[in-house]
PDB file of C-alpha atoms in Angstrom:
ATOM      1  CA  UNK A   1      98.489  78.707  83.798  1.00 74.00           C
ATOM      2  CA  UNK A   2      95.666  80.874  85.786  1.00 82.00           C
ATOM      3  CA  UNK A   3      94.984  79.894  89.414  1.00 81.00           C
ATOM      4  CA  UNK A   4      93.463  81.638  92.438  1.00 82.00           C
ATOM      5  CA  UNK A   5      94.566  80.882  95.776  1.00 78.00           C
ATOM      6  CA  UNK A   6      92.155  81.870  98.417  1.00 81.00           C
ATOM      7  CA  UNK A   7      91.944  81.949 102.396  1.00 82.00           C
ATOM      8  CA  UNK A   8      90.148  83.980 105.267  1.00 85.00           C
ATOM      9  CA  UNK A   9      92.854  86.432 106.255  1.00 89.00           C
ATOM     10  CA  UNK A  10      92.370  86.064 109.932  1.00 87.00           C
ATOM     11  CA  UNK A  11      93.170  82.492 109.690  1.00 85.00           C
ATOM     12  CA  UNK A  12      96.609  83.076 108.119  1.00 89.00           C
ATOM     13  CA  UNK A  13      97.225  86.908 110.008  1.00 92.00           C
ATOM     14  CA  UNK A  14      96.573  86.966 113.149  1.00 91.00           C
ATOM     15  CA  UNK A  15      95.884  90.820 114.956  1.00 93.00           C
ATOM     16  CA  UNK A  16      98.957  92.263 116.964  1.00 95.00           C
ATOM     17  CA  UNK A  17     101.429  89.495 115.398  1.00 96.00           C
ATOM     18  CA  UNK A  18     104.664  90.396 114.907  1.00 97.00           C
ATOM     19  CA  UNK A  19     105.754  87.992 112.465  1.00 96.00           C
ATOM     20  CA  UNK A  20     102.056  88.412 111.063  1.00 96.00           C
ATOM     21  CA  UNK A  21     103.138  91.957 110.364  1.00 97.00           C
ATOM     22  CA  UNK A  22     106.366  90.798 109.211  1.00 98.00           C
ATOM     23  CA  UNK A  23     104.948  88.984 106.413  1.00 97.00           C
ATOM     24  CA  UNK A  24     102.452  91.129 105.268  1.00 97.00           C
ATOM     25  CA  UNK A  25     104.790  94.125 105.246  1.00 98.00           C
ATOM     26  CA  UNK A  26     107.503  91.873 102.944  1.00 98.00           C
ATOM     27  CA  UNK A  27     104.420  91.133 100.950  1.00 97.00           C
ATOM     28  CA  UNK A  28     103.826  94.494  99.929  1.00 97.00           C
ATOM     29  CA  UNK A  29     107.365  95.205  99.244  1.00 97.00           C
ATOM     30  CA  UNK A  30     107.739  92.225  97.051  1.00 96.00           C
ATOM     31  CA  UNK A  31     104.807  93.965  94.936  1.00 95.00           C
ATOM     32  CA  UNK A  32     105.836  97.458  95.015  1.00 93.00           C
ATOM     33  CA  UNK A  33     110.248  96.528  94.066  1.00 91.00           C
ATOM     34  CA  UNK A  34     108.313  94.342  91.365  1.00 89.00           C
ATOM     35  CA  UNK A  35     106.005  97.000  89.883  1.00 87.00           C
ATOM     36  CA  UNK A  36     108.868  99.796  90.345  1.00 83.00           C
ATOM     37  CA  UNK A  37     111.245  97.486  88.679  1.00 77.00           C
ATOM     38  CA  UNK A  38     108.931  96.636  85.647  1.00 77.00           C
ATOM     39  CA  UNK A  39     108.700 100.306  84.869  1.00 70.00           C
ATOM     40  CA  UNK A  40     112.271 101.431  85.686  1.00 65.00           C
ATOM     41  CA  UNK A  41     114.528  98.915  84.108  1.00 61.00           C
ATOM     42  CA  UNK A  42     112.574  97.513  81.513  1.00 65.00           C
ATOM     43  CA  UNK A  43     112.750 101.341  80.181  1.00 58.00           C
ATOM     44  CA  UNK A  44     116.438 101.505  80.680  1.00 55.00           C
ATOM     45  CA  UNK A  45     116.921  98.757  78.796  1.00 59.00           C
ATOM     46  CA  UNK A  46     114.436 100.155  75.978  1.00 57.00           C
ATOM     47  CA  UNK A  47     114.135 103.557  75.947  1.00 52.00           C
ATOM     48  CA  UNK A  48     116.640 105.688  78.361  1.00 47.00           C
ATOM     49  CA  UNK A  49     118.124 107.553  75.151  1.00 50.00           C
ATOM     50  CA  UNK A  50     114.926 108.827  74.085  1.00 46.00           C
ATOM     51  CA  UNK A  51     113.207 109.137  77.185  1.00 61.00           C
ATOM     52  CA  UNK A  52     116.208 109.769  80.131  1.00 70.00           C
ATOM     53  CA  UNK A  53     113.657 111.390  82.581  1.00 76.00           C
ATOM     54  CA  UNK A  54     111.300 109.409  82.962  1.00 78.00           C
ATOM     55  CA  UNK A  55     113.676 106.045  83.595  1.00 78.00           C
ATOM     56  CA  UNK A  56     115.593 108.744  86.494  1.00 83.00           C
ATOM     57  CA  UNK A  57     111.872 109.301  88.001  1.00 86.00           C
ATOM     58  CA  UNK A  58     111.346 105.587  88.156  1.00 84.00           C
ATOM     59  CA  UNK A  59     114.638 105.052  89.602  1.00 85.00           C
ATOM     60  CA  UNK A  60     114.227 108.111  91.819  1.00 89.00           C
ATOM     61  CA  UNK A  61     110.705 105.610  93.091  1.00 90.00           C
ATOM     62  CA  UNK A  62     112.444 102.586  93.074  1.00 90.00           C
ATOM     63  CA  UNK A  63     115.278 103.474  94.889  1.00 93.00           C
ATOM     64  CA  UNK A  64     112.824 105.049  97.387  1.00 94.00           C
ATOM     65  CA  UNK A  65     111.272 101.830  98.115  1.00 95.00           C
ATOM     66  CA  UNK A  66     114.213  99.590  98.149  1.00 96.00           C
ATOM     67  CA  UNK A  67     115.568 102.114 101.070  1.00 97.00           C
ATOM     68  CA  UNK A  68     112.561 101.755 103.070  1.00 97.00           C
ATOM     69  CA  UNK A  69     112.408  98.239 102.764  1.00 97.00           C
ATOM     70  CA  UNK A  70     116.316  97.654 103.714  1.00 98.00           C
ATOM     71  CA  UNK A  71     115.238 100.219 106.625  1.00 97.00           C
ATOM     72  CA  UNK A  72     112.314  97.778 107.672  1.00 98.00           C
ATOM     73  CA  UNK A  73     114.521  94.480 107.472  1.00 98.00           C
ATOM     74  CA  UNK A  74     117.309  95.671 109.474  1.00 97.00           C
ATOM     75  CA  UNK A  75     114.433  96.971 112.395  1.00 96.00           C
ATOM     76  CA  UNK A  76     112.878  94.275 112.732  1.00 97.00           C
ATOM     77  CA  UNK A  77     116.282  92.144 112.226  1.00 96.00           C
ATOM     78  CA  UNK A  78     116.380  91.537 116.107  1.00 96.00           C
ATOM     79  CA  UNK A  79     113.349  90.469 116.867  1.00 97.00           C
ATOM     80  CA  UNK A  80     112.663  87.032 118.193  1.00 97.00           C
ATOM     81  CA  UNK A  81     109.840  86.609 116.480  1.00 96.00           C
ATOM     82  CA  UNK A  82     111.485  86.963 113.538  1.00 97.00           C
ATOM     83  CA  UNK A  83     114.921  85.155 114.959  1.00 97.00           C
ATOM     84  CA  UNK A  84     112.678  82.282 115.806  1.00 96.00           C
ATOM     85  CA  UNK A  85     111.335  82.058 112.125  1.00 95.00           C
ATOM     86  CA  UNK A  86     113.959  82.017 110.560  1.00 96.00           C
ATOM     87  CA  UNK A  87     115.725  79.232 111.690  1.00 94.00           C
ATOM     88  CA  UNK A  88     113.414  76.954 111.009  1.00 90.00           C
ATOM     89  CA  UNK A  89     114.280  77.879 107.282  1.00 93.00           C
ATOM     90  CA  UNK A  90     116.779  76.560 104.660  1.00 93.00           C
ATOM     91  CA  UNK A  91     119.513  77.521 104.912  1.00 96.00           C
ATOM     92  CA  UNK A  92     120.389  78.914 101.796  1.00 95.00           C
ATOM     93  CA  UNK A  93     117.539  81.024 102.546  1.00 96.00           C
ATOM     94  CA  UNK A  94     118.960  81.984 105.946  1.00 96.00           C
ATOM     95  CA  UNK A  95     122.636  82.718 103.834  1.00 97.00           C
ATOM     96  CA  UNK A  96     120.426  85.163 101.444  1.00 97.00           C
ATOM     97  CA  UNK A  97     118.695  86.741 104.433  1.00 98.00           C
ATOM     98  CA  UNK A  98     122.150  87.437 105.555  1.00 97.00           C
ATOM     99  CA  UNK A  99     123.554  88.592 102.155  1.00 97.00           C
ATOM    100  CA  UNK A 100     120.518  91.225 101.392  1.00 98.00           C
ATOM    101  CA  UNK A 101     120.964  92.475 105.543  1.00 98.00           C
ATOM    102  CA  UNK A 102     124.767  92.948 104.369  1.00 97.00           C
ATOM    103  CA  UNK A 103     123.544  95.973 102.328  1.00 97.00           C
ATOM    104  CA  UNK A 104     122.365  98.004 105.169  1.00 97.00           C
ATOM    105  CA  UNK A 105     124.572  96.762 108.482  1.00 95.00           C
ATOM    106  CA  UNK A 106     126.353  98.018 109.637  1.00 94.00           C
ATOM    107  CA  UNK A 107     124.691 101.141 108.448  1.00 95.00           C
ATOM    108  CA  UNK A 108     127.616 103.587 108.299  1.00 95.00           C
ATOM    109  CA  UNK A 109     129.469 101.564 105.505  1.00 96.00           C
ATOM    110  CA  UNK A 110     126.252 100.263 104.409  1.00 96.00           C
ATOM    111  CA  UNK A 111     125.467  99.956 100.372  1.00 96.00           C
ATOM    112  CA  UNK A 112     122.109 102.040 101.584  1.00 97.00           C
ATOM    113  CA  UNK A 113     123.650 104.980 103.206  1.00 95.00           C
ATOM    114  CA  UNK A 114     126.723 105.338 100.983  1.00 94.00           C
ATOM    115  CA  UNK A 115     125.017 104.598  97.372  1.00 93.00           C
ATOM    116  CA  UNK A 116     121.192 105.004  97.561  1.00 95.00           C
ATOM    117  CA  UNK A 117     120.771 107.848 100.137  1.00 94.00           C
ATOM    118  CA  UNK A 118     122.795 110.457  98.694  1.00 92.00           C
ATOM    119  CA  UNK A 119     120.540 110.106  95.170  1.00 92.00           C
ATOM    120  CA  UNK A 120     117.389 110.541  97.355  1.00 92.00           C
ATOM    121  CA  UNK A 121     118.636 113.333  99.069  1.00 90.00           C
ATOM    122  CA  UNK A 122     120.185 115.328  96.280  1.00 88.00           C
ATOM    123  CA  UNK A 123     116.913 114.993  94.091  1.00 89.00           C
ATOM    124  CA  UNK A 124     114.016 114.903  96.476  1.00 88.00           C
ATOM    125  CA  UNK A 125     114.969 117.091  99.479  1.00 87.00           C
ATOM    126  CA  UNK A 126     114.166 120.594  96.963  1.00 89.00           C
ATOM    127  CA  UNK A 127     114.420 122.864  99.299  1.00 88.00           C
ATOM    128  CA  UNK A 128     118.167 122.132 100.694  1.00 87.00           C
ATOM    129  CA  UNK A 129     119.576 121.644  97.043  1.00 88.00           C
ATOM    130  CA  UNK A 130     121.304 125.017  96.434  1.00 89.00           C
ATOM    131  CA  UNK A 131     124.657 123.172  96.680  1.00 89.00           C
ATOM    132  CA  UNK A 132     123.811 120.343  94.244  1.00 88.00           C
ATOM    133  CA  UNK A 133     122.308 122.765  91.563  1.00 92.00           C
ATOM    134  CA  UNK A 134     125.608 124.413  91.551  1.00 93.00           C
ATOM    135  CA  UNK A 135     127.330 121.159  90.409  1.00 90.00           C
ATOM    136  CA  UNK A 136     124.347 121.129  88.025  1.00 92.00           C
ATOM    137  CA  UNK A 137     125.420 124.618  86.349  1.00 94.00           C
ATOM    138  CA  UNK A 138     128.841 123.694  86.289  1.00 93.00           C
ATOM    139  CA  UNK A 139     128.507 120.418  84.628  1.00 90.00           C
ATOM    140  CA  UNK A 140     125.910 121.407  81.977  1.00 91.00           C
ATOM    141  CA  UNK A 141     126.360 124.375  79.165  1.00 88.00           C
ATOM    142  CA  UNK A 142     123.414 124.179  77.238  1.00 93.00           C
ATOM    143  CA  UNK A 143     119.521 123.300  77.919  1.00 94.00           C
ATOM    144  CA  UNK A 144     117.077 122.169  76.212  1.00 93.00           C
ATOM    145  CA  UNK A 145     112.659 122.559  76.029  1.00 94.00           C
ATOM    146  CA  UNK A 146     111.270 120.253  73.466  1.00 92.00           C
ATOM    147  CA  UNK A 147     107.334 121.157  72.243  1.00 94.00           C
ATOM    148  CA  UNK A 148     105.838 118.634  71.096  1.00 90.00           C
ATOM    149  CA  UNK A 149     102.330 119.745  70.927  1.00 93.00           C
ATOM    150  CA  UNK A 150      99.702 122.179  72.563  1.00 91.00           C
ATOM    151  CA  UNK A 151      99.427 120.264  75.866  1.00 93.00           C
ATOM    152  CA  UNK A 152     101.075 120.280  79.074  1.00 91.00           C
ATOM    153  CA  UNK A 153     102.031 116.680  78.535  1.00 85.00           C
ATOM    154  CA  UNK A 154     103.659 117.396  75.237  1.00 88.00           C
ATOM    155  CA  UNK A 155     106.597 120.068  76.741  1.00 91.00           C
ATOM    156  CA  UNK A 156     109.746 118.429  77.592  1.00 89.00           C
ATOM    157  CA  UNK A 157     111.760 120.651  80.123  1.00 92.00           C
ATOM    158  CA  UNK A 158     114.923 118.473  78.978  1.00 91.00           C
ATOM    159  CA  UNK A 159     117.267 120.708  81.014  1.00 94.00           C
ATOM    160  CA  UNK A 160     115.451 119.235  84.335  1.00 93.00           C
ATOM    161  CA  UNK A 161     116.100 116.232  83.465  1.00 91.00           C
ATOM    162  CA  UNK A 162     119.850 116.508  83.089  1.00 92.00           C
ATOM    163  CA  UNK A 163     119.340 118.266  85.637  1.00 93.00           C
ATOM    164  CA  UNK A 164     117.839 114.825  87.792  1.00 92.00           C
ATOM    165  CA  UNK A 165     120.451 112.916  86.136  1.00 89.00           C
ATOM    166  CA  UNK A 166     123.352 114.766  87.305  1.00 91.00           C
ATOM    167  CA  UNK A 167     122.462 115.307  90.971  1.00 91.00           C
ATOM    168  CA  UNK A 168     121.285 111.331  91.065  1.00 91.00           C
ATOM    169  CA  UNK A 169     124.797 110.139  89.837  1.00 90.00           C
ATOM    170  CA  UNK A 170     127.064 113.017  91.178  1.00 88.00           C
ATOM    171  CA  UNK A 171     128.377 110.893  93.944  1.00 87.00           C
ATOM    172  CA  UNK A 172     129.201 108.668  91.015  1.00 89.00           C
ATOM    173  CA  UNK A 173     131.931 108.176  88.750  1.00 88.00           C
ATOM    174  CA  UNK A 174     130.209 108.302  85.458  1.00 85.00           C
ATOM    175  CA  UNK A 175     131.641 105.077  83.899  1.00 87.00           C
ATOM    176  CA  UNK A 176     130.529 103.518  86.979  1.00 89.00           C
ATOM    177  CA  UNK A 177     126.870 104.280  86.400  1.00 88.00           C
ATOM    178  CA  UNK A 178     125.519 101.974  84.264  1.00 86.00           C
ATOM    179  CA  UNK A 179     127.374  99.113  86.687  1.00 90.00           C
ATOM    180  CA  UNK A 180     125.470 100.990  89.884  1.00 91.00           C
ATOM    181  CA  UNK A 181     122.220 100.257  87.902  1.00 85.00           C
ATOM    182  CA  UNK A 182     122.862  96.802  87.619  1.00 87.00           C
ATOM    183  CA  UNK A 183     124.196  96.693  90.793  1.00 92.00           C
ATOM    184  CA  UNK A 184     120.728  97.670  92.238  1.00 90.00           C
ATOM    185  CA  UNK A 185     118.516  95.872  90.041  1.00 85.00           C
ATOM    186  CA  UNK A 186     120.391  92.556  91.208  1.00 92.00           C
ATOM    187  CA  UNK A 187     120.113  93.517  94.648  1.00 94.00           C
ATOM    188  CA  UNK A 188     116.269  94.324  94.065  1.00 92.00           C
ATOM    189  CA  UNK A 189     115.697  90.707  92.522  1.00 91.00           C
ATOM    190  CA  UNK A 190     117.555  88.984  94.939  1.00 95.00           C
ATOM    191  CA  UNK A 191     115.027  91.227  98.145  1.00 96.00           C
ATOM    192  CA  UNK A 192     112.463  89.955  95.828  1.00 95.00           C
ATOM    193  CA  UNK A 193     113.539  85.964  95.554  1.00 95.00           C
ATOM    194  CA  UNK A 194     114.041  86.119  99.082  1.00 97.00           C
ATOM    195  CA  UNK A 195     110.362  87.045 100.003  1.00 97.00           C
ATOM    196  CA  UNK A 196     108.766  84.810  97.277  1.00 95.00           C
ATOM    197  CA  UNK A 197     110.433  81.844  98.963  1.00 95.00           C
ATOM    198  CA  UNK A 198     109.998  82.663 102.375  1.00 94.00           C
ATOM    199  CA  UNK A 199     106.381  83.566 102.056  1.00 94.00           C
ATOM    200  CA  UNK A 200     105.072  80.136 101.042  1.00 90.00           C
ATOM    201  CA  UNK A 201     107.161  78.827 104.109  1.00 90.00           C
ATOM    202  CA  UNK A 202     104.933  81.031 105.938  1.00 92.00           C
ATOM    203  CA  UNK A 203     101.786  80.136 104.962  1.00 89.00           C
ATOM    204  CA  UNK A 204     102.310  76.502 104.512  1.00 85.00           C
ATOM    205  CA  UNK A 205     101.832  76.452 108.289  1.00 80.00           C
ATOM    206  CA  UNK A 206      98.200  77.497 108.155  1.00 71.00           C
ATOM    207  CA  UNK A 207      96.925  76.284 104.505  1.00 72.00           C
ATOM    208  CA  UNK A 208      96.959  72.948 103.508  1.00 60.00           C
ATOM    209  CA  UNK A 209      98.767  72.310  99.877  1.00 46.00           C
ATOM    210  CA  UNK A 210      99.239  75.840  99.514  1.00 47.00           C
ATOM    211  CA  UNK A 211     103.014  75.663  99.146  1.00 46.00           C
ATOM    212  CA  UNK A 212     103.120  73.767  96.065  1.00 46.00           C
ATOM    213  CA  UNK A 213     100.953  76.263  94.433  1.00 48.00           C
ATOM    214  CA  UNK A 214     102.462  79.529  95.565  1.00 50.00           C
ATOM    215  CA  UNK A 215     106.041  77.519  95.423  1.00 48.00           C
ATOM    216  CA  UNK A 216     106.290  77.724  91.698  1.00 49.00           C
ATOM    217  CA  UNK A 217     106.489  81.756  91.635  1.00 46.00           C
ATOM    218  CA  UNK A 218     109.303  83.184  89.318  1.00 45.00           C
ATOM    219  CA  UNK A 219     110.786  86.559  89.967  1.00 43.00           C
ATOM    220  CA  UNK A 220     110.837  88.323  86.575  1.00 42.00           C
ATOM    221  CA  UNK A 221     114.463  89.058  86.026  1.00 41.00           C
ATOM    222  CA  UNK A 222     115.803  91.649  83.375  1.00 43.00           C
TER     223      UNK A 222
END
């Protein structure tokens, strides 16, 4: 089934609106965990023998993302705006609002700091890396180029990509990295149900019939 749902923008957003913001901003997360996750673990699933660096860039983007957006919720956590919405919701909604917060407060012992962070930092931050590269060497005998044709696009540097693999999972026991992915990707679907059913709540206040519509979204599970 096809259908458009449209509205003047200014009607539903209104300028210098917290929850406004709010809303918007969870919008474009839902989209960007969505498109990340379409690309990351629907390779994992398919081709991560054949192809292991390009799933650990998407996870590398993903991961990025799903920090940022944990770092967003727990700002804006306190707000009354925000307070004030969401008690007016279910509350099984409120009880997953509370569950996906759990990941990133208190931060110190948070799932964020302790599990996502330390991949970002040991594969992003190049120039402070020395220490992680020697983990690399020590881990890893033997690399690998593969040419596969002419063209840039066609040279594998293989040994980079063990390379990404082993400083994204070194905090990580290694038969406890396949169970971190799925960790992650439930977390990301749960962010993901959370903002598809909140969102119609949202706009069901300024669109008539709109929540039936936008109600029968499905997030796209592995």
């Amino acid at each position: 089934m096809y259908k458009e749902i449209c509205f003047k923008t200014g009607e539903v957003f209104k300028k210098d609106d917290i929850l406004s913001h709010w809303i918007i901003n969870l919008a474009l997360i839902r989209n960007d965990l969505l498109y990340s996750n379409e690309y990351a673990f629907n390779h994992f699933e398919r081709e991560i023998e054949l192809e292991n660096g390009r799933f650990i860039n998407y996870f590398r983007i993903i991961l990025s993302h799903y920090i940022e957006a944990m770092k967003f919720l727990d700002k804006y956590n306190s707000r009354v705006e925000i307070i004030g919405f969401m008690k007016n919701l279910d509350i099984k909604i409120r009880e997953k609002y509370l569950s996906i917060l759990s990941n990133v407060f208190p931060y110190d012992s948070s799932f964020v700091k302790n599990k996502c962070i330390p991949i970002i930092n040991a594969t992003m931050h190049y120039s402070d890396n020395q220490e992680d590269l020697n983990g690399y060497l020590a881990s890893y005998q033997e690399g690998k180029i593969i040419i596969k044709g002419g063209k840039v696009k066609y040279v594998d540097l293989e040994f980079a990509d063990d390379c990404a693999t082993c400083l994204s999972f070194a905090h990580i026991e290694p038969e406890k990295v396949e169970i971190f992915c799925k960790e992650i990707s439930e977390k990301l679907l749960e962010l993901m149900s959370f903002i598809e059913e909140i969102i119609p709540v949202y706009l069901s206040h300024y669109m008539d019939n709109v929540i039936g519509d936008v109600d029968n979204m499905k997030v796209r599970s592995n």
